[in-house]
Amino acid sequence: MAVNKVKGTYDVLPSESFRWQALEEKIRSILALYNIKEMRTPIMEYSEVFHRQSELSDMVTKETYDFDDRGDRKLTLRPEGTAGIIRSYVENKLYATQELEKVYYIGPNFRYERPQKGRYRQFFQFGVEAIGALDPALDAEMIILSYDFIKRLGLKGVSVRINTLGDDESRKTYQEALISHFEPHKDTLCEDCQARLLKNPLRILDCKVDQTHEAIIQAPTPQDYLNESSKAYFKQVLSHLTAAKIHYEIAPRLVRGLDYYSHIVFEIEADIEGFGAQNVLGGGGRYQKLVKELGGPDLGGIGFAFGMERLLMALEAENIELAVEKPLDAFIIVFNEDIRPKATQILYQLRQANYIADMNYTQKAFKGQLKQALRLNAKYLIILGDDEYQKGVVAIKNTATEVQEEVPFSRIAHYFKENVGK
Ligand code: AMP
């Protein structure tokens, strides 16, 4: 019986993986410039990491993959990257040695959502967390990094949208204002939003069910409820962005889904045709309570995450190739089984010298081997026939120029060094 992939998941096939690798390499090289190190945490955590008791806990239970392991522990496949990183930051007491810890992660997340184009049940994110400091320059750095990243990818139709929710006090007043605003419309809100009304009214503004709801459109914005120090903080962040000549847009209605945010929230949006609702490539914000909530000291952080599938979709839509798949340097064509050990030896030598080389393993005759070599775009054919073998040579043919030369066994690697380099 053939078994299919799990609903909402996808395979990266051998012909596509180089695109993922190129994107990952790009990410790693850019993040290194910002002095950000990688952190790898497990894809499963105890459920309480995501389903916290407090009002801050955002992850809707029905969106997560929760299960009991064989020891009856309640576990959850991570639906997002931040909480696991903070759990590890606290558990490993990273705050004790570093006042500010800047880290990034790349890995899969799991959400039980309705799959559609650009929305999967297993999807990859890369994200950054800067934990331990409250500094407008740091918030600006995270926004600058997001901007720099999409610029370096070559994406053009992309904008950075920023807003502030203000500090705790401002947020509370705003939250109360939202509750009084939505209360009279409660019955017309979707089921999830009715539940959010008292617990987390900010999330109603992100409602995935009905963004055209009149009450959502008319809702007050956080800007109207900022206290003086929150206004000043926001202004400082913007002055850093202006100094660095970063293009941004202030989006007064932007609040972002995760409810642990305070102060800065931002989103990177691609204006790409056909993307529809999936045009948000990434986003993030500042969180001031999460570290404490997960058992750590009273320290804040700021982070963001990009969806890798959406980045690849955006690159494809704008016809940007981050890398081309490297073709083979050499393909060895062997005429006869008896002399194949010689081909094995040559292959090994070429690979030792760092050339990409291969041969046929499915008993194909000369013509079949030739076809395979051309399909693989090999730069050179190494032809090993009986006559050549007797003479201690191979014929090496440049597939572009069709020039063919006889080369002694002992000079093959040297020949490649002269003609291909490395
Ligand atoms: P979030 O963690 O919900 O703020 O999402 C951050 C980014 O991850 C989004 O902007 C998307 O690019 C991506 N993303 C979130 N959920 C999914 C999903 N189910 N499938 C694919 N990408 C996703």
Coordinates of C-alpha atoms and ligand atoms in Angstrom, one line a residue:
M1 CA 0.0 0.0 0.0
A2 CA 1.4 3.4 -1.0
V3 CA 1.3 5.9 1.8
N4 CA 1.0 9.6 1.1
K5 CA 2.4 12.6 3.0
V6 CA 0.5 14.0 5.9
K7 CA -2.0 16.6 5.0
G8 CA -0.5 20.1 5.0
T9 CA 3.1 18.9 4.6
Y10 CA 5.3 18.8 1.5
D11 CA 8.5 17.1 0.4
V12 CA 11.6 19.0 -0.8
L13 CA 12.7 16.9 -3.8
P14 CA 16.4 16.5 -4.8
S15 CA 15.9 18.9 -7.7
E16 CA 14.6 21.6 -5.4
S17 CA 16.8 21.3 -2.3
F18 CA 19.5 23.6 -3.6
R19 CA 17.1 26.5 -3.4
W20 CA 16.5 25.8 0.3
Q21 CA 20.3 25.5 0.9
A22 CA 21.0 28.7 -1.0
L23 CA 18.4 30.6 1.1
E24 CA 19.8 29.1 4.3
E25 CA 23.3 30.1 3.4
K26 CA 22.2 33.6 2.6
I27 CA 20.5 33.8 6.0
R28 CA 23.5 32.5 7.9
S29 CA 25.9 34.8 6.1
I30 CA 23.8 37.9 6.7
L31 CA 23.2 37.1 10.4
A32 CA 26.9 36.7 11.0
L33 CA 27.3 40.3 10.0
Y34 CA 25.0 41.3 12.8
N35 CA 27.0 39.2 15.3
I36 CA 24.1 36.8 15.8
K37 CA 24.7 33.2 16.6
E38 CA 22.6 30.1 15.9
M39 CA 20.7 28.4 18.6
R40 CA 19.1 24.9 18.1
T41 CA 16.3 23.9 20.4
P42 CA 14.1 20.7 20.2
I43 CA 11.0 20.7 18.0
M44 CA 9.1 19.3 20.9
E45 CA 8.7 20.9 24.3
Y46 CA 6.6 20.3 27.4
S47 CA 3.1 21.7 26.5
E48 CA 3.3 24.4 29.2
V49 CA 6.1 26.2 27.2
F50 CA 3.4 27.1 24.7
H51 CA 0.2 26.7 26.6
R52 CA 1.0 28.9 29.5
Q53 CA -1.5 29.6 32.3
S54 CA -1.3 33.3 32.2
E55 CA -3.3 35.7 30.1
L56 CA -0.2 36.1 27.9
S57 CA -0.5 32.6 26.4
D58 CA -1.5 33.1 22.9
M59 CA -1.3 29.8 21.1
V60 CA -4.8 28.6 20.5
T61 CA -4.9 25.0 21.7
K62 CA -6.7 23.8 18.6
E63 CA -3.8 25.0 16.4
T64 CA -1.1 23.0 18.1
Y65 CA -0.1 19.3 17.9
D66 CA -0.4 18.2 21.5
F67 CA 0.2 14.6 22.5
D68 CA 1.1 12.4 25.5
D69 CA 4.3 10.5 25.1
R70 CA 4.7 7.0 26.4
G71 CA 5.6 8.3 29.8
D72 CA 2.4 10.3 29.9
R73 CA 4.2 13.6 29.6
K74 CA 2.2 16.3 27.8
L75 CA 4.2 17.5 24.9
T76 CA 3.7 19.9 22.0
L77 CA 5.3 20.2 18.6
R78 CA 6.5 23.7 18.5
P79 CA 4.1 26.1 16.7
E80 CA 6.6 29.0 16.8
G81 CA 10.2 29.5 17.6
T82 CA 10.3 32.1 20.4
A83 CA 9.0 30.3 23.4
G84 CA 11.4 27.4 23.0
I85 CA 14.3 29.7 22.7
I86 CA 13.3 31.6 25.8
R87 CA 12.8 28.3 27.7
S88 CA 16.3 27.4 26.8
Y89 CA 17.7 30.9 27.6
V90 CA 16.2 30.6 31.1
E91 CA 17.1 27.0 31.7
N92 CA 20.7 27.6 30.6
K93 CA 20.9 30.9 32.5
L94 CA 22.3 32.6 29.5
Y95 CA 21.4 35.9 31.2
A96 CA 24.1 35.2 33.8
T97 CA 27.0 35.5 31.2
Q98 CA 25.6 37.8 28.6
E99 CA 23.7 41.0 29.2
L100 CA 22.3 40.8 25.7
E101 CA 22.0 37.5 23.9
K102 CA 21.4 37.7 20.1
V103 CA 20.5 34.4 18.6
Y104 CA 18.8 33.0 15.5
Y105 CA 17.1 29.7 14.6
I106 CA 16.1 27.9 11.4
G107 CA 13.7 25.0 11.7
P108 CA 10.3 23.5 11.3
N109 CA 7.1 24.6 13.2
F110 CA 3.8 22.8 13.3
R111 CA 0.3 24.3 13.3
Y112 CA -2.9 22.5 12.8
E113 CA -4.3 25.1 10.3
R114 CA -6.4 24.8 7.2
P115 CA -3.8 24.1 4.5
Q116 CA -3.7 26.4 1.5
K117 CA -1.2 28.0 -0.8
G118 CA 1.6 29.4 1.5
R119 CA 0.0 27.9 4.6
Y120 CA 1.1 24.5 5.8
R121 CA 0.9 22.3 8.8
Q122 CA 4.7 21.9 8.9
F123 CA 6.5 25.0 7.8
F124 CA 9.9 26.4 8.2
Q125 CA 10.8 29.6 9.9
F126 CA 14.0 31.5 10.5
G127 CA 13.9 33.9 13.3
V128 CA 16.0 36.1 15.5
E129 CA 15.7 36.8 19.2
A130 CA 17.6 39.6 21.0
I131 CA 17.1 38.9 24.7
G132 CA 18.1 40.9 27.8
A133 CA 17.9 44.5 26.8
L134 CA 15.4 47.3 26.4
D135 CA 17.0 49.8 24.0
P136 CA 15.4 51.6 21.0
A137 CA 18.6 51.1 19.0
L138 CA 18.2 47.3 19.4
D139 CA 14.6 47.4 18.2
A140 CA 15.8 49.5 15.3
E141 CA 18.5 47.0 14.6
M142 CA 16.0 44.2 14.3
I143 CA 13.9 46.2 11.8
I144 CA 17.1 47.2 9.9
L145 CA 18.1 43.6 9.8
S146 CA 14.8 42.5 8.3
Y147 CA 15.0 45.3 5.8
D148 CA 18.6 44.5 4.9
F149 CA 17.7 40.8 4.5
I150 CA 14.9 41.3 2.0
K151 CA 17.0 43.9 0.1
R152 CA 19.9 41.4 -0.1
L153 CA 17.6 38.7 -1.4
G154 CA 16.7 41.1 -4.2
L155 CA 13.0 41.3 -3.4
K156 CA 11.6 44.6 -4.6
G157 CA 7.9 44.8 -3.9
V158 CA 8.4 44.6 -0.2
S159 CA 7.6 47.0 2.6
V160 CA 8.4 47.2 6.3
R161 CA 5.4 48.3 8.4
I162 CA 5.9 49.4 12.0
N163 CA 3.7 50.2 14.9
T164 CA 3.9 50.5 18.7
L165 CA 1.6 49.1 21.3
G166 CA 3.3 51.1 24.0
D167 CA 4.5 49.9 27.4
D168 CA 2.4 47.8 29.8
E169 CA 0.4 50.8 31.1
S170 CA -0.4 52.1 27.6
R171 CA -1.3 48.6 26.4
K172 CA -3.7 48.1 29.3
T173 CA -5.6 51.3 28.7
Y174 CA -5.7 50.4 25.0
Q175 CA -6.9 46.9 25.8
E176 CA -9.7 48.3 28.0
A177 CA -10.7 50.7 25.2
L178 CA -10.9 47.8 22.8
I179 CA -13.0 45.7 25.1
S180 CA -15.6 48.6 25.5
H181 CA -15.5 49.1 21.7
F182 CA -16.1 45.4 20.9
E183 CA -18.5 44.6 23.7
P184 CA -21.7 45.9 21.9
H185 CA -20.7 43.9 18.8
K186 CA -19.8 40.7 20.6
D187 CA -22.5 38.5 19.0
T188 CA -21.4 39.4 15.5
L189 CA -17.8 38.4 16.1
C190 CA -16.5 35.0 15.1
E191 CA -16.4 32.3 17.7
D192 CA -12.7 32.6 18.4
C193 CA -12.9 36.4 18.7
Q194 CA -15.8 36.1 21.2
A195 CA -13.5 34.1 23.4
R196 CA -10.6 36.6 22.8
L197 CA -12.7 39.6 23.9
L198 CA -11.9 39.5 27.5
K199 CA -8.6 37.5 27.5
N200 CA -6.9 39.1 24.5
P201 CA -8.9 41.7 22.6
L202 CA -5.8 42.7 20.5
R203 CA -6.0 39.5 18.7
I204 CA -9.5 40.3 17.4
L205 CA -7.8 42.9 15.1
D206 CA -5.9 40.0 13.5
C207 CA -9.1 37.9 13.0
K208 CA -8.5 35.4 10.2
V209 CA -12.2 34.9 9.7
D210 CA -13.5 38.3 8.9
Q211 CA -11.2 41.2 8.3
T212 CA -14.0 43.3 6.8
H213 CA -16.0 43.3 10.0
E214 CA -17.2 46.9 10.5
A215 CA -16.3 46.8 14.2
I216 CA -12.7 45.7 13.4
I217 CA -12.3 48.5 10.8
Q218 CA -13.7 51.1 13.3
A219 CA -11.6 49.8 16.2
P220 CA -9.4 52.4 18.1
T221 CA -5.7 52.2 17.4
P222 CA -2.9 51.9 20.0
Q223 CA -1.4 55.3 19.1
D224 CA -4.3 57.0 20.8
Y225 CA -3.5 55.4 24.2
L226 CA 0.3 55.8 24.4
N227 CA 1.7 57.4 27.5
E228 CA 4.6 59.9 27.2
S229 CA 7.4 57.5 27.8
S230 CA 6.0 55.0 25.2
K231 CA 5.7 57.9 22.7
A232 CA 9.3 58.8 23.4
Y233 CA 10.5 55.3 23.0
F234 CA 8.8 54.9 19.6
K235 CA 10.2 58.2 18.4
Q236 CA 13.7 57.1 19.3
V237 CA 13.3 53.8 17.4
L238 CA 12.2 55.8 14.4
S239 CA 15.1 58.2 14.7
H240 CA 17.5 55.3 14.4
L241 CA 15.7 54.0 11.3
T242 CA 15.8 57.5 9.7
A243 CA 19.5 57.8 10.4
A244 CA 20.2 54.5 8.7
K245 CA 17.9 55.6 5.8
I246 CA 15.6 52.6 6.1
H247 CA 12.3 52.9 4.3
Y248 CA 9.4 52.1 6.6
E249 CA 5.8 52.8 6.9
I250 CA 3.9 53.5 10.1
A251 CA 0.9 51.2 10.3
P252 CA -1.3 52.4 13.1
R253 CA -3.6 49.4 12.9
L254 CA -0.9 46.8 13.0
V255 CA -0.9 44.8 16.3
R256 CA 0.4 41.3 15.3
G257 CA -1.1 38.1 16.5
L258 CA 1.1 37.2 19.4
D259 CA -0.3 38.9 22.5
Y260 CA 2.9 39.0 24.5
Y261 CA 4.1 42.0 22.4
S262 CA 4.6 45.5 23.8
H263 CA 6.3 48.6 22.3
I264 CA 7.4 47.8 18.8
V265 CA 5.6 45.5 16.4
F266 CA 6.5 45.2 12.7
E267 CA 5.7 43.2 9.6
I268 CA 7.4 42.6 6.3
E269 CA 4.9 42.6 3.5
A270 CA 5.4 41.5 -0.1
D271 CA 3.3 43.3 -2.7
I272 CA 3.3 40.3 -5.0
E273 CA 0.5 39.5 -7.4
G274 CA -1.4 36.4 -6.5
F275 CA -0.1 36.2 -3.0
G276 CA -3.4 37.4 -1.5
A277 CA -3.6 36.9 2.2
Q278 CA -0.3 35.1 2.4
N279 CA 1.7 38.2 1.5
V280 CA 3.1 38.7 5.0
L281 CA 6.6 37.3 4.7
G282 CA 7.6 37.8 8.3
G283 CA 7.1 39.9 11.4
G284 CA 8.0 40.4 15.0
G285 CA 7.9 42.6 18.0
R286 CA 9.2 43.3 21.5
Y287 CA 8.2 41.2 24.4
Q288 CA 8.7 42.3 28.0
K289 CA 7.1 39.6 30.1
L290 CA 7.8 36.3 28.3
V291 CA 11.2 35.7 30.0
K292 CA 9.7 36.1 33.4
E293 CA 6.7 34.1 32.6
L294 CA 8.9 31.2 31.6
G295 CA 10.7 31.3 35.0
G296 CA 13.5 33.7 34.2
P297 CA 14.4 37.2 35.4
D298 CA 12.5 40.3 34.6
L299 CA 14.2 40.9 31.2
G300 CA 12.7 41.8 27.9
G301 CA 13.6 40.9 24.3
I302 CA 12.7 41.5 20.7
G303 CA 12.4 39.1 17.9
F304 CA 11.0 38.4 14.5
A305 CA 10.5 35.4 12.2
F306 CA 10.2 34.9 8.5
G307 CA 8.4 32.0 6.8
M308 CA 10.9 30.2 4.5
E309 CA 8.3 28.8 2.1
R310 CA 6.9 32.3 1.6
L311 CA 10.3 33.7 1.0
L312 CA 11.0 31.0 -1.6
M313 CA 7.6 31.8 -3.2
A314 CA 8.4 35.5 -3.3
L315 CA 11.8 34.8 -4.9
E316 CA 10.1 32.6 -7.5
A317 CA 7.4 35.2 -8.2
E318 CA 10.1 37.8 -8.8
N319 CA 12.3 35.4 -10.9
I320 CA 15.2 35.6 -8.5
E321 CA 17.6 32.7 -8.4
L322 CA 19.8 32.8 -5.3
A323 CA 22.0 30.1 -6.7
V324 CA 22.2 27.8 -9.6
E325 CA 22.7 24.1 -9.1
K326 CA 26.3 23.3 -9.6
P327 CA 26.8 21.0 -12.6
L328 CA 29.1 18.0 -12.6
D329 CA 32.7 18.7 -13.5
A330 CA 33.1 15.2 -14.9
F331 CA 31.1 12.1 -15.8
I332 CA 33.0 8.9 -16.5
I333 CA 31.9 6.7 -19.3
V334 CA 33.2 3.2 -19.1
F335 CA 33.0 0.7 -22.0
N336 CA 33.4 -2.6 -20.2
E337 CA 32.7 -4.1 -16.8
D338 CA 36.3 -5.5 -16.4
I339 CA 37.8 -2.0 -16.3
R340 CA 35.2 -0.3 -14.1
P341 CA 37.5 -0.6 -11.0
K342 CA 39.8 1.9 -12.8
A343 CA 36.8 4.2 -13.1
T344 CA 36.1 3.9 -9.4
Q345 CA 39.7 4.8 -8.7
I346 CA 39.5 7.9 -11.0
L347 CA 36.2 9.0 -9.4
Y348 CA 37.7 8.7 -6.0
Q349 CA 40.8 10.7 -7.0
L350 CA 38.7 13.4 -8.6
R351 CA 36.5 13.8 -5.5
Q352 CA 39.6 13.9 -3.4
A353 CA 40.7 16.9 -5.5
N354 CA 37.2 18.4 -4.8
Y355 CA 35.7 17.9 -8.3
I356 CA 32.0 17.0 -8.6
A357 CA 32.1 13.7 -10.5
D358 CA 29.9 10.7 -11.1
M359 CA 29.4 7.6 -13.3
N360 CA 26.6 5.2 -14.2
Y361 CA 25.5 2.5 -11.8
T362 CA 22.6 0.9 -13.8
Q363 CA 24.5 -1.1 -16.3
K364 CA 23.8 1.2 -19.2
A365 CA 25.6 0.8 -22.5
F366 CA 27.8 3.6 -24.0
K367 CA 24.9 5.5 -25.5
G368 CA 22.9 5.4 -22.3
Q369 CA 25.9 6.6 -20.2
L370 CA 26.4 9.5 -22.7
K371 CA 22.8 10.5 -22.4
Q372 CA 23.0 10.5 -18.7
A373 CA 26.1 12.7 -18.7
L374 CA 24.5 15.2 -21.0
R375 CA 21.3 15.3 -18.9
L376 CA 23.5 16.0 -15.9
N377 CA 25.2 18.9 -17.7
A378 CA 28.6 17.5 -17.0
K379 CA 31.4 19.9 -18.1
Y380 CA 33.7 17.0 -19.1
L381 CA 33.2 13.5 -20.2
I382 CA 36.0 11.1 -19.2
I383 CA 35.9 8.2 -21.6
L384 CA 37.5 5.0 -20.6
G385 CA 37.5 2.4 -23.3
D386 CA 39.5 -0.8 -23.7
D387 CA 42.1 0.8 -26.0
E388 CA 42.5 3.7 -23.7
Y389 CA 42.9 1.4 -20.7
Q390 CA 45.6 -0.6 -22.5
K391 CA 47.5 2.6 -23.2
G392 CA 47.0 3.9 -19.6
V393 CA 45.0 7.0 -20.7
V394 CA 41.5 8.3 -20.8
A395 CA 39.9 10.6 -23.4
I396 CA 38.6 13.8 -21.8
K397 CA 36.0 15.7 -23.8
N398 CA 34.8 19.2 -23.0
T399 CA 31.1 19.1 -23.7
A400 CA 30.8 22.8 -24.5
T401 CA 33.7 23.1 -27.0
E402 CA 33.7 19.4 -28.0
V403 CA 37.5 19.5 -27.8
Q404 CA 38.8 16.0 -26.9
E405 CA 42.2 15.2 -25.5
E406 CA 44.0 12.1 -24.4
V407 CA 45.3 12.3 -20.8
P408 CA 47.4 9.7 -19.0
F409 CA 45.8 8.3 -15.8
S410 CA 48.4 10.0 -13.6
R411 CA 47.6 13.5 -15.1
I412 CA 43.8 13.5 -14.8
A413 CA 43.5 15.5 -11.6
H414 CA 46.2 17.9 -13.0
Y415 CA 44.2 18.2 -16.2
F416 CA 41.2 19.3 -14.2
K417 CA 43.2 21.7 -12.2
E418 CA 44.4 23.4 -15.3
N419 CA 41.1 23.5 -17.1
V420 CA 38.5 23.8 -14.4
G421 CA 40.5 25.3 -11.6
K422 CA 40.0 24.7 -7.8
Ligands
AMP1 P1 3.8 34.1 12.9 O1 4.7 33.2 13.7 O2 2.4 33.6 12.8 O3 4.0 35.5 13.2 O4 4.3 33.9 11.4 C1 5.5 34.5 10.9 C2 5.7 34.1 9.5 O5 5.8 32.7 9.4 C3 4.5 34.5 8.6 O6 4.7 35.8 8.2 C4 4.6 33.5 7.5 O7 5.6 33.9 6.6 C5 5.1 32.2 8.2 N1 4.0 31.3 8.6 C6 3.2 31.4 9.6 N2 2.3 30.3 9.6 C7 2.6 29.6 8.5 C8 2.0 28.4 7.9 N3 1.0 27.7 8.5 N4 2.6 28.0 6.8 C9 3.6 28.7 6.2 N5 4.1 29.8 6.7 C10 3.6 30.3 7.8

